[in-house]
């Protein structure tokens, strides 16, 4: 039996692709939700809309600091693994839930499988980077989305990773097909707009940086649609910052609505890992409000521009450039069968091991 550890929104999207492939391959999967994201529109909505089996266990651990969350999850997950005796624990991405799951399993001698292994921003100030590096070094099976990720692992002495493609591309194809005739996610949306998401600590935890981003939004040549992450909402309130009048704030939207917004946007501004890739999947140029990206092939292929938020004028300039860019079609993230490959490898591994 496999236990999959989920906790945060991007993990629900990845699991939607992988759990479907597991069901098709006859793999028995138990989902454990750490509770890291707990609002209905950051969690339950995704299980319902994306046909993910409800979690067998929800630890209800969220809202604390990185250390508090990781420590409490580690303790609780160890108990779950001792009780349920999984053969393999599967973790996704780079959150505290990923690290706690991998660490608890490896200390018990349970095999760890890491989906989205090998990504590096080379910025150790990002909590996510610490999680990625540690989890890759704890993992027995590493499922890697890109050749760059294989090379990153090799540089750290990790060989034998499986280059399967990106499970988020699988999800974009599968759920994208459901969006064709979908109604817009909100009334009176402008016909041309920029879609924005912001939630990284480096952009939200400092008043100065967050106000530069708002200034960039105000200077954008298009109105902005901003589905607002709860963390960013809390910071805006705490810093007493007001969103410019050209920004339409929405509550966090479900994945199908998000695909709709990504497809109809003229440009996307984001600091999200997943949204950078989805911009490309759905044919929309992207400006990434960060110093660096783990998904550097998007920058090389002309789909993404890095714009660290240093001034509103720089953000405006990056948006204007993106709007007139014509990036070439490229095949960067596999063929849409990454999840099926992961399932096949796990089936083979169970048969031989
Ligand atoms: N997403 C969503 N609704 C939103 C914002 C994002 O469904 O209001 C989806 C998005 O399409 C992508 C995933 O959430 O699939 C990305 O998650 P997030 O940006 O929270 O995390 P990151 O990818 O940066 O780890």
CSV table of C-alpha atoms and ligand atoms in Angstrom, one decimal:
chain,number,residue,atom,x,y,z
A,1,UNK,CA,0.0,0.0,0.0
A,2,UNK,CA,1.1,3.5,-0.8
A,3,UNK,CA,0.5,6.5,1.5
A,4,UNK,CA,0.4,9.8,-0.4
A,5,UNK,CA,1.0,12.9,1.7
A,6,UNK,CA,-0.9,16.0,0.7
A,7,UNK,CA,-1.2,19.3,2.4
A,8,UNK,CA,-1.1,22.3,0.1
A,9,UNK,CA,-3.0,23.4,-3.0
A,10,UNK,CA,-0.4,22.6,-5.6
A,11,UNK,CA,-0.2,19.1,-4.2
A,12,UNK,CA,-3.9,18.5,-4.7
A,13,UNK,CA,-3.5,19.4,-8.4
A,14,UNK,CA,-0.5,17.0,-8.8
A,15,UNK,CA,-2.4,14.3,-6.9
A,16,UNK,CA,-5.4,14.6,-9.2
A,17,UNK,CA,-3.2,13.4,-12.0
A,18,UNK,CA,-1.3,10.8,-10.1
A,19,UNK,CA,-4.2,9.3,-8.0
A,20,UNK,CA,-6.1,8.8,-11.2
A,21,UNK,CA,-3.2,6.9,-12.8
A,22,UNK,CA,-2.9,4.8,-9.6
A,23,UNK,CA,-6.6,3.8,-9.7
A,24,UNK,CA,-6.2,2.8,-13.4
A,25,UNK,CA,-3.1,0.7,-12.5
A,26,UNK,CA,-4.8,-1.0,-9.6
A,27,UNK,CA,-2.5,0.6,-7.0
A,28,UNK,CA,-3.9,0.8,-3.5
A,29,UNK,CA,-3.4,4.3,-2.2
A,30,UNK,CA,-4.3,5.9,1.1
A,31,UNK,CA,-4.3,9.7,1.2
A,32,UNK,CA,-3.1,11.5,4.3
A,33,UNK,CA,-3.8,15.3,4.5
A,34,UNK,CA,-1.6,17.1,6.9
A,35,UNK,CA,-4.0,20.1,7.1
A,36,UNK,CA,-1.4,22.6,5.9
A,37,UNK,CA,-4.0,24.3,3.7
A,38,UNK,CA,-7.4,24.1,5.4
A,39,UNK,CA,-9.8,26.7,4.0
A,40,UNK,CA,-12.5,25.1,1.9
A,41,UNK,CA,-11.4,27.0,-1.2
A,42,UNK,CA,-7.8,26.0,-0.8
A,43,UNK,CA,-8.5,22.3,0.0
A,44,UNK,CA,-11.9,20.7,0.0
A,45,UNK,CA,-12.9,22.3,-3.3
A,46,UNK,CA,-9.9,20.6,-5.0
A,47,UNK,CA,-10.8,17.1,-3.7
A,48,UNK,CA,-14.4,17.5,-4.9
A,49,UNK,CA,-13.7,19.1,-8.3
A,50,UNK,CA,-10.7,17.0,-9.2
A,51,UNK,CA,-12.2,13.7,-8.2
A,52,UNK,CA,-9.5,13.0,-5.6
A,53,UNK,CA,-10.5,10.3,-3.0
A,54,UNK,CA,-11.2,12.0,0.4
A,55,UNK,CA,-8.2,11.7,2.8
A,56,UNK,CA,-8.3,8.7,5.1
A,57,UNK,CA,-6.7,10.8,7.7
A,58,UNK,CA,-6.5,14.6,8.2
A,59,UNK,CA,-4.0,15.7,10.8
A,60,UNK,CA,-5.3,19.2,11.0
A,61,UNK,CA,-1.9,20.7,11.3
A,62,UNK,CA,-1.6,24.2,9.8
A,63,UNK,CA,-1.3,27.8,10.6
A,64,UNK,CA,2.0,27.6,12.6
A,65,UNK,CA,5.6,28.5,11.7
A,66,UNK,CA,7.7,26.2,9.5
A,67,UNK,CA,9.3,24.6,12.5
A,68,UNK,CA,6.1,24.1,14.4
A,69,UNK,CA,4.3,22.6,11.5
A,70,UNK,CA,7.1,20.4,10.4
A,71,UNK,CA,7.7,19.1,13.9
A,72,UNK,CA,4.0,18.4,14.6
A,73,UNK,CA,3.6,16.7,11.2
A,74,UNK,CA,6.7,14.6,11.8
A,75,UNK,CA,5.3,13.2,15.0
A,76,UNK,CA,1.8,12.6,13.8
A,77,UNK,CA,2.9,11.1,10.5
A,78,UNK,CA,5.3,8.7,12.3
A,79,UNK,CA,2.3,7.4,14.2
A,80,UNK,CA,0.2,7.0,11.0
A,81,UNK,CA,3.0,5.1,9.3
A,82,UNK,CA,3.6,2.8,12.3
A,83,UNK,CA,-0.2,2.0,12.3
A,84,UNK,CA,-0.8,1.6,8.6
A,85,UNK,CA,2.6,0.1,7.6
A,86,UNK,CA,2.8,1.4,4.0
A,87,UNK,CA,5.3,-0.1,1.6
A,88,UNK,CA,6.0,3.4,0.1
A,89,UNK,CA,5.3,7.0,1.1
A,90,UNK,CA,4.8,9.3,-1.8
A,91,UNK,CA,5.4,13.0,-1.4
A,92,UNK,CA,5.0,15.9,-3.8
A,93,UNK,CA,6.9,19.1,-4.4
A,94,UNK,CA,8.6,21.2,-1.7
A,95,UNK,CA,6.3,22.0,1.3
A,96,UNK,CA,6.7,21.3,5.0
A,97,UNK,CA,4.3,18.4,4.5
A,98,UNK,CA,6.7,17.0,1.9
A,99,UNK,CA,9.7,17.2,4.2
A,100,UNK,CA,7.8,15.8,7.2
A,101,UNK,CA,6.4,12.9,5.2
A,102,UNK,CA,9.8,12.0,3.7
A,103,UNK,CA,11.7,12.3,7.0
A,104,UNK,CA,9.2,10.3,9.1
A,105,UNK,CA,9.1,7.5,6.5
A,106,UNK,CA,12.8,7.3,5.9
A,107,UNK,CA,13.5,7.1,9.7
A,108,UNK,CA,11.1,4.1,9.8
A,109,UNK,CA,12.8,2.4,6.9
A,110,UNK,CA,9.8,3.0,4.6
A,111,UNK,CA,10.6,3.8,1.0
A,112,UNK,CA,10.1,7.4,0.0
A,113,UNK,CA,9.0,8.4,-3.5
A,114,UNK,CA,9.3,12.1,-4.5
A,115,UNK,CA,7.2,13.5,-7.3
A,116,UNK,CA,8.7,16.7,-8.8
A,117,UNK,CA,12.2,15.8,-7.7
A,118,UNK,CA,15.4,17.6,-8.7
A,119,UNK,CA,14.1,21.2,-8.9
A,120,UNK,CA,16.4,23.9,-7.7
A,121,UNK,CA,16.2,27.7,-7.4
A,122,UNK,CA,19.7,27.7,-5.9
A,123,UNK,CA,18.3,30.2,-3.3
A,124,UNK,CA,18.6,28.8,0.2
A,125,UNK,CA,16.6,31.7,1.6
A,126,UNK,CA,13.5,30.0,0.2
A,127,UNK,CA,12.0,27.6,2.7
A,128,UNK,CA,10.9,25.5,-0.3
A,129,UNK,CA,14.5,25.1,-1.5
A,130,UNK,CA,15.6,23.6,1.9
A,131,UNK,CA,12.7,21.2,1.7
A,132,UNK,CA,13.5,20.1,-1.9
A,133,UNK,CA,17.1,19.5,-1.3
A,134,UNK,CA,16.5,17.5,1.9
A,135,UNK,CA,13.7,15.4,0.5
A,136,UNK,CA,15.6,14.5,-2.7
A,137,UNK,CA,18.5,13.2,-0.5
A,138,UNK,CA,16.0,11.1,1.6
A,139,UNK,CA,14.2,9.6,-1.4
A,140,UNK,CA,14.5,6.1,-2.8
A,141,UNK,CA,12.5,6.8,-5.9
A,142,UNK,CA,12.8,10.2,-7.6
A,143,UNK,CA,10.3,11.2,-10.3
A,144,UNK,CA,11.8,14.0,-12.2
A,145,UNK,CA,9.9,16.4,-14.6
A,146,UNK,CA,12.8,17.8,-16.7
A,147,UNK,CA,16.3,17.1,-18.0
A,148,UNK,CA,17.5,20.2,-16.0
A,149,UNK,CA,16.2,18.5,-12.8
A,150,UNK,CA,18.1,15.3,-13.7
A,151,UNK,CA,21.3,17.4,-14.0
A,152,UNK,CA,20.6,19.1,-10.7
A,153,UNK,CA,20.4,15.8,-8.9
A,154,UNK,CA,23.5,14.4,-10.7
A,155,UNK,CA,25.5,17.5,-9.5
A,156,UNK,CA,24.5,16.5,-5.9
A,157,UNK,CA,25.6,12.9,-6.5
A,158,UNK,CA,22.0,11.5,-6.8
A,159,UNK,CA,21.8,9.1,-9.7
A,160,UNK,CA,19.0,6.7,-10.9
A,161,UNK,CA,16.2,9.3,-11.0
A,162,UNK,CA,13.3,8.6,-13.4
A,163,UNK,CA,12.6,11.3,-16.0
A,164,UNK,CA,8.8,10.9,-16.3
A,165,UNK,CA,7.6,14.4,-17.4
A,166,UNK,CA,5.6,16.8,-15.4
A,167,UNK,CA,2.4,15.6,-13.7
A,168,UNK,CA,1.0,19.2,-13.8
A,169,UNK,CA,1.1,19.0,-17.6
A,170,UNK,CA,-1.0,15.8,-17.3
A,171,UNK,CA,-3.5,17.7,-15.1
A,172,UNK,CA,-3.5,20.7,-17.5
A,173,UNK,CA,-4.5,18.4,-20.4
A,174,UNK,CA,-7.0,16.3,-18.5
A,175,UNK,CA,-8.8,19.1,-16.7
A,176,UNK,CA,-8.3,21.6,-19.5
A,177,UNK,CA,-10.6,19.5,-21.6
A,178,UNK,CA,-13.4,20.2,-19.0
A,179,UNK,CA,-13.0,24.0,-19.3
A,180,UNK,CA,-14.0,24.4,-23.0
A,181,UNK,CA,-17.6,25.5,-22.4
A,182,UNK,CA,-17.2,26.7,-18.8
A,183,UNK,CA,-18.8,30.0,-17.7
A,184,UNK,CA,-16.4,32.8,-16.6
A,185,UNK,CA,-15.5,32.4,-12.9
A,186,UNK,CA,-16.9,35.9,-12.0
A,187,UNK,CA,-19.4,38.4,-13.5
A,188,UNK,CA,-18.3,41.4,-15.6
A,189,UNK,CA,-14.7,40.3,-16.1
A,190,UNK,CA,-12.9,42.6,-18.6
A,191,UNK,CA,-12.4,41.1,-22.0
A,192,UNK,CA,-8.6,41.8,-21.8
A,193,UNK,CA,-6.8,41.4,-18.5
A,194,UNK,CA,-3.7,40.3,-16.7
A,195,UNK,CA,-4.0,37.5,-14.2
A,196,UNK,CA,-1.9,37.7,-11.1
A,197,UNK,CA,-1.1,35.5,-8.1
A,198,UNK,CA,1.3,36.4,-5.3
A,199,UNK,CA,2.0,34.3,-2.2
A,200,UNK,CA,5.7,33.6,-1.8
A,201,UNK,CA,7.2,34.7,1.6
A,202,UNK,CA,9.8,36.8,-0.1
A,203,UNK,CA,7.0,38.9,-1.8
A,204,UNK,CA,4.5,39.0,0.9
A,205,UNK,CA,6.4,39.2,4.2
A,206,UNK,CA,7.9,42.7,3.6
A,207,UNK,CA,5.7,45.7,3.4
A,208,UNK,CA,8.1,47.5,1.0
A,209,UNK,CA,8.1,44.5,-1.5
A,210,UNK,CA,4.4,44.0,-1.4
A,211,UNK,CA,3.8,47.7,-2.1
A,212,UNK,CA,6.2,47.7,-5.1
A,213,UNK,CA,4.1,44.8,-6.5
A,214,UNK,CA,0.9,46.8,-6.0
A,215,UNK,CA,2.5,49.8,-7.7
A,216,UNK,CA,3.4,47.5,-10.6
A,217,UNK,CA,-0.2,46.3,-10.8
A,218,UNK,CA,-1.4,50.0,-10.8
A,219,UNK,CA,1.0,50.8,-13.7
A,220,UNK,CA,0.1,47.8,-15.8
A,221,UNK,CA,-1.5,48.6,-19.1
A,222,UNK,CA,-4.3,46.1,-18.4
A,223,UNK,CA,-6.7,45.6,-15.5
A,224,UNK,CA,-5.6,42.9,-13.1
A,225,UNK,CA,-7.6,39.9,-11.9
A,226,UNK,CA,-6.1,38.7,-8.6
A,227,UNK,CA,-7.3,35.5,-6.9
A,228,UNK,CA,-6.0,36.3,-3.5
A,229,UNK,CA,-4.1,33.7,-1.4
A,230,UNK,CA,-5.1,33.8,2.3
A,231,UNK,CA,-1.5,34.5,3.3
A,232,UNK,CA,-1.3,37.6,1.0
A,233,UNK,CA,-4.7,38.8,2.2
A,234,UNK,CA,-3.5,38.6,5.8
A,235,UNK,CA,-0.3,40.6,5.0
A,236,UNK,CA,-2.2,43.3,3.0
A,237,UNK,CA,-4.5,43.7,6.0
A,238,UNK,CA,-1.6,43.6,8.5
A,239,UNK,CA,0.4,46.2,6.6
A,240,UNK,CA,-2.7,48.3,5.9
A,241,UNK,CA,-2.0,48.3,2.2
A,242,UNK,CA,-4.8,49.1,-0.3
A,243,UNK,CA,-5.1,47.3,-3.6
A,244,UNK,CA,-5.2,49.8,-6.6
A,245,UNK,CA,-8.6,50.3,-8.2
A,246,UNK,CA,-7.6,48.6,-11.4
A,247,UNK,CA,-7.2,45.3,-9.5
A,248,UNK,CA,-10.2,43.0,-9.2
A,249,UNK,CA,-9.7,40.8,-6.1
A,250,UNK,CA,-11.3,37.4,-6.2
A,251,UNK,CA,-11.3,34.8,-3.4
A,252,UNK,CA,-9.0,31.8,-4.3
A,253,UNK,CA,-10.6,30.1,-7.2
A,254,UNK,CA,-10.9,26.3,-8.0
A,255,UNK,CA,-8.6,24.7,-10.5
A,256,UNK,CA,-11.1,24.7,-13.4
A,257,UNK,CA,-11.8,28.4,-12.9
A,258,UNK,CA,-8.1,29.0,-12.6
A,259,UNK,CA,-7.5,27.3,-16.0
A,260,UNK,CA,-10.3,29.5,-17.5
A,261,UNK,CA,-8.6,32.6,-16.1
A,262,UNK,CA,-5.1,31.5,-17.3
A,263,UNK,CA,-6.4,30.7,-20.8
A,264,UNK,CA,-8.3,34.0,-21.3
A,265,UNK,CA,-5.5,36.3,-19.8
A,266,UNK,CA,-3.3,38.3,-22.1
A,267,UNK,CA,-0.4,37.9,-19.7
A,268,UNK,CA,0.1,36.3,-16.2
A,269,UNK,CA,2.1,37.8,-13.3
A,270,UNK,CA,3.0,35.4,-10.6
A,271,UNK,CA,5.4,34.1,-8.1
A,272,UNK,CA,3.9,30.6,-8.1
A,273,UNK,CA,5.8,27.7,-9.4
A,274,UNK,CA,2.8,25.9,-10.8
A,275,UNK,CA,1.2,29.0,-12.4
A,276,UNK,CA,4.4,29.8,-14.4
A,277,UNK,CA,4.1,26.4,-16.1
A,278,UNK,CA,0.4,26.6,-16.6
A,279,UNK,CA,0.8,29.9,-18.3
A,280,UNK,CA,2.9,28.1,-20.9
A,281,UNK,CA,0.6,25.1,-21.0
A,282,UNK,CA,-2.3,27.4,-21.9
A,283,UNK,CA,-0.4,29.6,-24.3
A,284,UNK,CA,-0.2,32.8,-22.2
A,285,UNK,CA,3.1,34.7,-21.6
A,286,UNK,CA,4.3,35.1,-18.1
A,287,UNK,CA,6.1,37.5,-15.9
A,288,UNK,CA,7.6,35.9,-12.8
A,289,UNK,CA,7.9,38.3,-9.8
A,290,UNK,CA,11.0,36.7,-8.4
A,291,UNK,CA,14.8,36.8,-8.7
A,292,UNK,CA,15.1,33.3,-10.0
A,293,UNK,CA,13.0,30.3,-11.0
A,294,UNK,CA,13.2,26.5,-10.7
A,295,UNK,CA,11.6,26.3,-14.2
A,296,UNK,CA,14.4,28.0,-16.0
A,297,UNK,CA,13.6,26.3,-19.3
A,298,UNK,CA,10.5,28.5,-19.6
A,299,UNK,CA,12.7,31.6,-19.5
A,300,UNK,CA,15.1,30.1,-22.1
A,301,UNK,CA,12.2,29.3,-24.4
A,302,UNK,CA,10.8,32.9,-24.1
A,303,UNK,CA,7.6,32.0,-22.3
A,304,UNK,CA,8.6,33.6,-19.0
A,305,UNK,CA,10.4,36.8,-18.0
A,306,UNK,CA,11.9,37.2,-14.5
A,307,UNK,CA,11.1,40.5,-12.9
A,308,UNK,CA,12.2,40.7,-9.3
A,309,UNK,CA,9.8,43.3,-7.7
A,310,UNK,CA,12.2,46.3,-7.3
A,311,UNK,CA,10.0,48.9,-8.9
A,312,UNK,CA,6.5,49.3,-10.3
A,313,UNK,CA,8.0,50.7,-13.5
A,314,UNK,CA,10.1,47.5,-14.0
A,315,UNK,CA,7.0,45.4,-13.6
A,316,UNK,CA,5.1,47.5,-16.1
A,317,UNK,CA,8.1,47.2,-18.6
A,318,UNK,CA,8.2,43.4,-18.2
A,319,UNK,CA,4.4,43.2,-18.8
A,320,UNK,CA,4.6,45.4,-21.9
A,321,UNK,CA,7.5,43.3,-23.3
A,322,UNK,CA,5.5,40.1,-22.6
A,323,UNK,CA,2.4,41.4,-24.3
A,324,UNK,CA,4.3,41.9,-27.6
A,325,UNK,CA,6.4,38.7,-27.3
A,326,UNK,CA,5.7,35.7,-29.6
A,327,UNK,CA,7.3,32.7,-27.9
A,328,UNK,CA,7.8,29.7,-30.0
A,329,UNK,CA,5.8,26.5,-29.3
A,330,UNK,CA,8.1,24.1,-27.4
A,331,UNK,CA,7.8,20.7,-25.7
A,332,UNK,CA,9.3,21.2,-22.3
A,333,UNK,CA,7.4,19.0,-19.8
A,334,UNK,CA,6.8,15.6,-21.4
A,335,UNK,CA,3.8,14.1,-23.2
A,336,UNK,CA,1.1,14.2,-20.6
A,337,UNK,CA,1.7,10.7,-19.4
A,338,UNK,CA,4.0,11.4,-16.5
A,339,UNK,CA,1.5,10.1,-13.9
A,340,UNK,CA,1.0,6.8,-15.9
A,341,UNK,CA,4.8,6.3,-15.9
A,342,UNK,CA,5.0,6.9,-12.2
A,343,UNK,CA,2.3,4.3,-11.6
A,344,UNK,CA,4.1,1.8,-14.0
A,345,UNK,CA,7.4,2.2,-12.1
A,346,UNK,CA,5.7,1.7,-8.8
A,347,UNK,CA,4.0,-1.5,-10.0
A,348,UNK,CA,7.2,-2.9,-11.4
A,349,UNK,CA,9.1,-2.0,-8.2
A,350,UNK,CA,6.5,-3.7,-6.1
A,351,UNK,CA,6.7,-6.8,-8.3
A,352,UNK,CA,10.5,-7.0,-8.1
A,353,UNK,CA,11.2,-5.7,-4.7
B,1,LIG,N1,-4.5,27.7,-8.2
B,1,LIG,C1,-5.9,27.6,-8.2
B,1,LIG,N2,-6.6,28.7,-7.7
B,1,LIG,C2,-6.0,29.9,-7.4
B,1,LIG,C3,-4.6,30.0,-7.5
B,1,LIG,C4,-3.9,28.9,-7.9
B,1,LIG,O1,-6.5,26.6,-8.5
B,1,LIG,O2,-6.7,30.8,-7.0
B,1,LIG,C5,-3.8,26.6,-8.7
B,1,LIG,C6,-2.9,26.8,-9.9
B,1,LIG,O3,-3.6,26.7,-11.1
B,1,LIG,C7,-1.8,25.8,-9.7
B,1,LIG,C8,-1.7,25.6,-8.3
B,1,LIG,O4,-2.8,26.2,-7.7
B,1,LIG,O5,-2.2,24.5,-10.2
B,1,LIG,C9,-0.5,26.4,-7.8
B,1,LIG,O6,-0.5,26.5,-6.5
B,1,LIG,P1,0.3,27.7,-5.7
B,1,LIG,O7,0.5,28.8,-6.6
B,1,LIG,O8,-0.4,27.9,-4.4
B,1,LIG,O9,1.7,27.0,-5.3
B,1,LIG,P2,3.1,26.8,-6.0
B,1,LIG,O10,2.9,26.2,-7.4
B,1,LIG,O11,3.8,28.1,-6.0
B,1,LIG,O12,3.8,25.8,-5.1
